Amino acid sequence: MSVNQQAHTGPPYGRPQPGYQGYQQPAYGGQPLPGVPQLQYGAYNGPMPGYQQPAPPQGYFPSLGFPSKGSPVSLNSDTSSLAPNFIGSLRAPSTSGAPPPASGASLPSGHLTYSPFGQGDVQNGIPASAAAVQRPPASQPYLPGSAPMPVSQTPTFQQYGPPPASVQQLSNHMAGMTIGSVAASAPPPAGLGYGAPRPPTMPGPPLPGQTVAGPPTTQPNHVSSPPPPSAMSGPQPGPPMSGLHGPPPPTHPPQPGYQMQQNGSFGQVRGPQANYGGTYPGTPNYGSQPGPPPPPKRLDPDSIPSPQLNELPPQQKPRHRIDPDAIPSPIQVIEDDRSNCGSEPFVTGVRGQVPPLVTTDFLVKDQGNASPRYIRCTSYNIPCTSDMAKQSQVPLAAVIKPLATLRPEETLPYLVDHGESGPVRCNRCKAYMCPFMQFIEGGRRFQCCFCSCVTEVPPHYFQHLDHTGKRVDFYDRPELSLGSYEFLATVDYCKNNKFPSPPAFIFMIDVSYNAVKSGLVRLICEELKSLLDYLPREGNMEESAIRVGFVTYNKVLHFYNVKSSLAQPQMMVVSDVADMFVPLLDGFLVNVNESRTVIASLLDQIPEMFADTRETETVFAPVIQAGLEALKAAECAGKLFIFHTSLPIAEAPGKLKNRDDKKLINTDKEKTLFQPQTSFYNNLAKDCVAQGCCVDLFLFPNQYLDVATLGVVTYQTGGSIYKYAYFQLETDQDRFLNDLRRDVQKEVGFDAVMRVRTSTGIRATDFFGAFYMSNTTDVEMAGLDCDKTITVEFKHDDKLSEDSGALLQCALLYTSCAGQRRLRIHNLSLNCCTQLADLYRNCETDTLINYLAKYAYRGVLSSPVKTVRDALVNQCAQILACYRKNCASPSSAGQLILPECMKLLPVYLNCVLKSDVLQPGLEVTTDDRAYIRQLVTSMDVAETNVFFYPRLLPLTKADVDSDSLPAAIRNSEERLSKGDIYLLENGLNIFVWVGVNVQQGLIQNLFGVSSFSQISNGLSTLPVLENPFSKKVRSIIDMLQMQRSRYMKLIIVKQEDKLEMLFKHFLVEDKSLSGGASYVDFLCHMHKEIRQLLS
Ligand SMILES: [Zn+2]
């Protein structure tokens, strides 16, 4: 968005709002006018039947039992208990998510008022119809059947600096990691290869204090140095907990037996540690902390059971002396968190509480901080000074998903209407009223929690304080008691001081030869006939407010007049693509119901009209320009759905040439492959953002089409890209249609501006995601949907205080799908620490990886990929070295000690380093890399988690009688058994891998053929068979498809088939064919890096 729009949106960040003037404003005032529908955000189809009054949770006092610094922490001094109990001018909570097309009853009346006396639980308020139905979408980064991968073996350490000079050097290195107390004993062979499957997970419950060492069997344990906490019933490593019935301990609940130092390999419950007592030499870093330090993880290679050397293939002998079972297991960490945190709701009333992992299924109750579905942080306890932050090198970042879909049982943000006067804000920093503002002087003024400025309470907002200093309407106002809520925006928050019109969707279909021949054009037209009935609409609206328009194009553009009064649609051709204009205004954007017959006729005719086309060339930029001009003419925001097949080489603005060159890989020019080849699209994107024109791109390439350039506008307007290489109707149409349906129906806001405010001492300095920025603070998005994430990095600009902590407030100004201007506010309070140990104890590695991946993926635009990889390794080594130096007890330098909350940092980091963007295999195309780079940049934490460390499920272990998934196993070939069938998913693909020795009966049940050899190569669907195993597998796949924002491509892989190479690419703990290190090797490498930093 251009600077101009800053002026339009000035008020939210500019002047204070005018005082109270009554609720006269038509449609947007405090009281809805009769006949004016109240817009319920996001409930496209299923509006909400009556709303139940939320009640204060009984007796919940979030501040009790908080271990940090021994003092209770509450939201602010006024709030010791929180309970939403809203009355008055509140409107119904908005809904979010993409509900099923035909679910839900309509809302009886537009305006929902909350009874002040109701006592229903807040969680019951949202009807099931608001449930998000995820239309499984898809994408296709990899092409099965493309050239087989190269099989060259690269030295393991190649990517991370000089490789060990020799085997001897590596041995020395590893010997150096030894700690004296334990002797290494060689365990049984590790069972490399398919032959001997390992147990998928380690037995026994997870424990916080384990060392990364020791065999699971008889190995004596290592000493863990942190001091035994004096009162062990309390805090565990990890986030502070309230000792209440409310929030479950986020990551590490009290574990019986914690006092007994738990050592040994992961997952093993150990007896009391003989060496434990008295080994802690001092408490330089923990002294003031009531809680125990996070028990470190230690890696002691020589004490770790290793496969017998003579059992290993020759080239592995020197390296694989560490038992993979003895190093931190992602599966174990995920399972531990599930069993610890999955049963109780996560209540957000406590400052700095680390939420459960994204892989844990948990319910959230908003009691003053935004749900982790909206905001996740790399650390929930941030250093008080920039020196500490620099020393630790832990990035301080928040991953924000402002319109995230909630679980059906969770409460959607309430819509608060302050009438003409708009939301109450701080006079100076313009922060919005929130639970952390302090009311003073009997309630006449409030002090800003972000900048400390004191502001008069507007007369209409005045309320008395109770004896604790809390406003007596505290529970009645979401903005005083909840972490997330919405304000209805006044006209001051609108472009040109005018309330927006409802947005429009324009469908723009490539009708060149390839698109027609593949059946794509016909498929799209057929689908649109029904899909147009499911456009997003707000709760109680009878029909969607969104208008639609249609364009087809090849070298020229065809606009269609589909005005309801016409008997037949009219086509208007614009062949002068150099200066695009829209040849018709009236009749281009129409209401679907009014123009139903004309639209249906058009969609019938399009495939016929172009059936015999010989035109192979396309334009691209003029297509976007046409959509943009149409929205400008209609004075509305909107979304373009562009279905495009080829590199736009026809003579026109934005014309491209094929500049793909894989020889640039690993050269200083590699970055150009990720950069657009012309700045034309950047300028176009800027214009689009200014108009609120979001561009979604569906690509169907048969060859290189320069995703890096074509994606620029999509990326900068907050849109989505989908890619279906070598699109074939039979195999790809389900995936494409599922993606399209979900994309059209999902919750989306337009003309969005997001600003993140912080309390004094830190500020947002860097932003990652699909958006445009015209200044240093405002993130502008022409469109923002429920799947898009913005990652924000923070830096210190002053000291923070442990007492006041740190606050974030994310304010998103946007236009809803019905054209209502709104502000969505998310607040989050964090702790601050003067001890580095507290930082490391409250980190979230999944979020850290999300940030690091985005940081690295942006880095490849400007730096050689190797430089980016080295910087990543270096930063993580510094993070871990700082912990080792400042937080772990003195011990042998040969020991690798990992903070409990970061014990997966090495394995996940290695996955990022090995990803196709940072280390491509030869089979990965330039377009694939550009595509993945863009996708990852908008991913949330759950998506990056499964993308970098895919989920691997043994299907043959699935219980056909239960709904549960089989326990996941680690991503390594040696975990696979020839006699089993596995499923691997990473958010983009689902592989089903079939071992050569799978029982005939299972093959018959799943594939309907009698033997392994009869399963066809390259199968992409499973037959629908009426037996429990087939049903179970298909239901698992359906369930996974529902969980992801894109429909995943299904690829059946037979063991020892050519396609297996593709599958093995995702076994990320193994060495990769493109040279990526195995987990074990990388861990050794990290250890070496850390030791170098410490010496
Ligand atoms: Zn302020």
CSV table of N, CA, C and O in Angstrom, one decimal, residues 342-398:
chain,number,residue,atom,x,y,z
A,342,GLY,N,-2.2,-32.3,27.0
A,342,GLY,CA,-3.3,-32.4,26.1
A,342,GLY,C,-4.6,-32.5,26.8
A,342,GLY,O,-5.7,-32.4,26.1
A,343,SER,N,-4.6,-32.8,28.1
A,343,SER,CA,-5.9,-33.1,28.7
A,343,SER,C,-6.6,-31.9,29.3
A,343,SER,O,-7.9,-31.9,29.3
A,344,GLU,N,-5.9,-30.9,29.7
A,344,GLU,CA,-6.5,-29.8,30.3
A,344,GLU,C,-6.5,-28.6,29.4
A,344,GLU,O,-5.5,-28.4,28.6
A,345,PRO,N,-7.4,-27.7,29.5
A,345,PRO,CA,-7.4,-26.5,28.6
A,345,PRO,C,-6.2,-25.6,29.0
A,345,PRO,O,-5.7,-25.6,30.1
A,346,PHE,N,-5.7,-24.9,28.0
A,346,PHE,CA,-4.6,-24.0,28.3
A,346,PHE,C,-5.3,-22.6,28.5
A,346,PHE,O,-6.0,-22.1,27.7
A,347,VAL,N,-5.2,-22.2,29.8
A,347,VAL,CA,-5.8,-21.0,30.2
A,347,VAL,C,-4.8,-19.8,30.1
A,347,VAL,O,-3.7,-20.0,30.7
A,348,THR,N,-5.2,-18.7,29.5
A,348,THR,CA,-4.2,-17.7,29.2
A,348,THR,C,-4.1,-16.6,30.2
A,348,THR,O,-3.6,-15.5,29.9
A,349,GLY,N,-4.5,-16.9,31.5
A,349,GLY,CA,-4.5,-15.9,32.5
A,349,GLY,C,-3.1,-15.5,33.1
A,349,GLY,O,-3.0,-14.5,33.8
A,350,VAL,N,-2.1,-16.3,32.8
A,350,VAL,CA,-0.8,-16.1,33.5
A,350,VAL,C,0.2,-15.5,32.5
A,350,VAL,O,0.3,-16.0,31.4
A,351,ARG,N,0.9,-14.5,32.9
A,351,ARG,CA,1.9,-13.9,32.1
A,351,ARG,C,3.0,-14.8,31.8
A,351,ARG,O,3.5,-15.6,32.7
A,352,GLY,N,3.5,-14.8,30.6
A,352,GLY,CA,4.7,-15.6,30.2
A,352,GLY,C,4.5,-17.1,30.2
A,352,GLY,O,5.5,-17.8,30.3
A,353,GLN,N,3.3,-17.5,30.1
A,353,GLN,CA,3.1,-19.0,30.2
A,353,GLN,C,3.4,-19.6,28.8
A,353,GLN,O,2.9,-19.2,27.8
A,354,VAL,N,4.3,-20.6,28.8
A,354,VAL,CA,4.6,-21.3,27.5
A,354,VAL,C,3.5,-22.2,27.2
A,354,VAL,O,3.1,-23.1,28.0
A,355,PRO,N,2.9,-22.1,26.0
A,355,PRO,CA,1.8,-23.0,25.7
A,355,PRO,C,2.3,-24.4,25.3
A,355,PRO,O,3.5,-24.6,25.1
A,356,PRO,N,1.3,-25.3,25.2
A,356,PRO,CA,1.7,-26.7,24.8
A,356,PRO,C,2.2,-26.6,23.3
A,356,PRO,O,2.0,-25.6,22.6
A,357,LEU,N,2.9,-27.6,22.9
A,357,LEU,CA,3.4,-27.6,21.6
A,357,LEU,C,2.3,-27.6,20.5
A,357,LEU,O,1.2,-28.0,20.8
A,358,VAL,N,2.7,-27.2,19.3
A,358,VAL,CA,1.7,-27.2,18.2
A,358,VAL,C,1.2,-28.6,17.9
A,358,VAL,O,0.1,-28.7,17.3
A,359,THR,N,2.0,-29.6,18.2
A,359,THR,CA,1.6,-30.9,17.9
A,359,THR,C,0.7,-31.5,18.9
A,359,THR,O,0.2,-32.6,18.8
A,360,THR,N,0.4,-30.8,20.0
A,360,THR,CA,-0.5,-31.3,21.0
A,360,THR,C,-1.9,-30.7,20.8
A,360,THR,O,-2.0,-29.5,20.4
A,361,ASP,N,-2.9,-31.5,20.9
A,361,ASP,CA,-4.2,-31.1,20.7
A,361,ASP,C,-4.8,-30.5,22.0
A,361,ASP,O,-5.0,-31.3,23.0
A,362,PHE,N,-5.0,-29.3,22.1
A,362,PHE,CA,-5.4,-28.7,23.4
A,362,PHE,C,-6.4,-27.6,23.1
A,362,PHE,O,-6.5,-27.0,22.0
A,363,LEU,N,-7.2,-27.3,24.2
A,363,LEU,CA,-8.2,-26.3,24.1
A,363,LEU,C,-7.7,-25.0,24.8
A,363,LEU,O,-6.9,-25.1,25.7
A,364,VAL,N,-8.1,-23.9,24.3
A,364,VAL,CA,-7.6,-22.7,24.9
A,364,VAL,C,-8.7,-21.9,25.5
A,364,VAL,O,-9.8,-21.8,24.9
A,365,LYS,N,-8.5,-21.4,26.7
A,365,LYS,CA,-9.5,-20.4,27.3
A,365,LYS,C,-8.8,-19.1,27.4
A,365,LYS,O,-7.8,-18.9,28.1
A,366,ASP,N,-9.4,-18.1,26.8
A,366,ASP,CA,-8.8,-16.8,26.8
A,366,ASP,C,-9.2,-16.1,28.2
A,366,ASP,O,-10.3,-15.9,28.5
A,367,GLN,N,-8.1,-15.8,28.9
A,367,GLN,CA,-8.4,-15.1,30.2
A,367,GLN,C,-7.4,-13.9,30.3
A,367,GLN,O,-6.9,-13.6,31.3
A,368,GLY,N,-7.2,-13.3,29.2
A,368,GLY,CA,-6.5,-12.1,29.2
A,368,GLY,C,-5.3,-12.0,28.3
A,368,GLY,O,-4.7,-10.9,28.1
A,369,ASN,N,-4.8,-13.1,27.8
A,369,ASN,CA,-3.8,-13.1,26.8
A,369,ASN,C,-4.3,-13.8,25.5
A,369,ASN,O,-5.1,-14.8,25.6
A,370,ALA,N,-3.7,-13.4,24.4
A,370,ALA,CA,-4.2,-14.1,23.1
A,370,ALA,C,-3.8,-15.5,23.1
A,370,ALA,O,-2.8,-16.0,23.6
A,371,SER,N,-4.7,-16.3,22.5
A,371,SER,CA,-4.5,-17.7,22.4
A,371,SER,C,-3.2,-18.0,21.6
A,371,SER,O,-2.9,-17.2,20.6
A,372,PRO,N,-2.5,-19.1,21.9
A,372,PRO,CA,-1.3,-19.4,21.1
A,372,PRO,C,-1.7,-19.7,19.6
A,372,PRO,O,-0.8,-19.7,18.8
A,373,ARG,N,-3.0,-19.9,19.3
A,373,ARG,CA,-3.3,-20.0,17.9
A,373,ARG,C,-3.1,-18.7,17.2
A,373,ARG,O,-3.0,-18.7,16.0
A,374,TYR,N,-3.2,-17.6,17.9
A,374,TYR,CA,-3.0,-16.3,17.3
A,374,TYR,C,-1.5,-15.9,17.4
A,374,TYR,O,-1.0,-15.3,16.4
A,375,ILE,N,-0.9,-16.1,18.5
A,375,ILE,CA,0.5,-15.6,18.7
A,375,ILE,C,1.3,-16.7,19.4
A,375,ILE,O,0.9,-17.2,20.5
A,376,ARG,N,2.4,-17.0,18.8
A,376,ARG,CA,3.4,-17.8,19.5
A,376,ARG,C,4.7,-17.1,19.6
A,376,ARG,O,5.1,-16.4,18.6
A,377,CYS,N,5.5,-17.3,20.6
A,377,CYS,CA,6.7,-16.6,20.8
A,377,CYS,C,7.9,-17.6,20.8
A,377,CYS,O,7.7,-18.7,21.3
A,378,THR,N,9.0,-17.1,20.4
A,378,THR,CA,10.2,-17.9,20.5
A,378,THR,C,10.6,-18.1,22.0
A,378,THR,O,11.1,-19.1,22.4
A,379,SER,N,10.3,-17.1,22.8
A,379,SER,CA,10.5,-17.2,24.2
A,379,SER,C,9.5,-16.4,25.0
A,379,SER,O,9.1,-15.4,24.5
A,380,TYR,N,9.0,-17.0,26.1
A,380,TYR,CA,8.0,-16.3,26.9
A,380,TYR,C,8.6,-15.6,28.1
A,380,TYR,O,7.9,-15.1,29.0
A,381,ASN,N,9.9,-15.6,28.1
A,381,ASN,CA,10.6,-14.9,29.2
A,381,ASN,C,11.8,-14.2,28.5
A,381,ASN,O,12.8,-14.9,28.1
A,382,ILE,N,11.8,-12.9,28.3
A,382,ILE,CA,12.8,-12.3,27.5
A,382,ILE,C,13.8,-11.5,28.3
A,382,ILE,O,13.4,-11.0,29.4
A,383,PRO,N,15.0,-11.5,27.9
A,383,PRO,CA,16.1,-10.9,28.7
A,383,PRO,C,15.7,-9.4,28.9
A,383,PRO,O,15.2,-8.7,28.1
A,384,CYS,N,16.1,-8.9,30.1
A,384,CYS,CA,15.8,-7.5,30.4
A,384,CYS,C,16.7,-6.6,29.6
A,384,CYS,O,16.3,-5.4,29.4
A,385,THR,N,17.9,-7.0,29.2
A,385,THR,CA,18.7,-6.1,28.5
A,385,THR,C,19.1,-6.6,27.1
A,385,THR,O,19.1,-7.8,26.9
A,386,SER,N,19.5,-5.7,26.3
A,386,SER,CA,19.9,-6.1,25.0
A,386,SER,C,21.3,-6.8,25.0
A,386,SER,O,21.5,-7.7,24.2
A,387,ASP,N,22.0,-6.5,26.0
A,387,ASP,CA,23.3,-7.3,26.2
A,387,ASP,C,23.0,-8.8,26.4
A,387,ASP,O,23.7,-9.6,25.8
A,388,MET,N,22.1,-9.0,27.3
A,388,MET,CA,21.8,-10.4,27.5
A,388,MET,C,21.2,-11.1,26.3
A,388,MET,O,21.5,-12.2,25.9
A,389,ALA,N,20.4,-10.3,25.6
A,389,ALA,CA,19.8,-10.9,24.4
A,389,ALA,C,20.8,-11.2,23.3
A,389,ALA,O,20.8,-12.2,22.7
A,390,LYS,N,21.8,-10.3,23.2
A,390,LYS,CA,22.9,-10.5,22.2
A,390,LYS,C,23.7,-11.7,22.6
A,390,LYS,O,24.1,-12.5,21.8
A,391,GLN,N,24.0,-11.7,23.9
A,391,GLN,CA,24.8,-12.8,24.4
A,391,GLN,C,24.2,-14.2,24.1
A,391,GLN,O,24.9,-15.1,23.7
A,392,SER,N,22.9,-14.3,24.3
A,392,SER,CA,22.2,-15.5,24.1
A,392,SER,C,22.0,-15.8,22.6
A,392,SER,O,22.0,-17.0,22.2
A,393,GLN,N,21.9,-14.8,21.8
A,393,GLN,CA,21.6,-15.0,20.4
A,393,GLN,C,20.3,-15.6,20.1
A,393,GLN,O,20.0,-16.0,19.0
A,394,VAL,N,19.5,-15.7,21.1
A,394,VAL,CA,18.1,-16.3,20.9
A,394,VAL,C,17.3,-15.2,20.3
A,394,VAL,O,17.1,-14.1,20.9
A,395,PRO,N,16.8,-15.4,19.1
A,395,PRO,CA,16.0,-14.3,18.5
A,395,PRO,C,14.7,-14.2,19.3
A,395,PRO,O,14.1,-15.2,19.7
A,396,LEU,N,14.2,-12.9,19.4
A,396,LEU,CA,13.0,-12.7,20.1
A,396,LEU,C,12.0,-12.4,19.0
A,396,LEU,O,12.0,-11.4,18.3
A,397,ALA,N,11.1,-13.3,18.8
A,397,ALA,CA,10.1,-13.2,17.7
A,397,ALA,C,8.8,-13.7,18.1
A,397,ALA,O,8.7,-14.6,19.0
A,398,ALA,N,7.8,-13.2,17.4
A,398,ALA,CA,6.4,-13.7,17.6
A,398,ALA,C,5.9,-14.1,16.3
A,398,ALA,O,6.1,-13.4,15.3
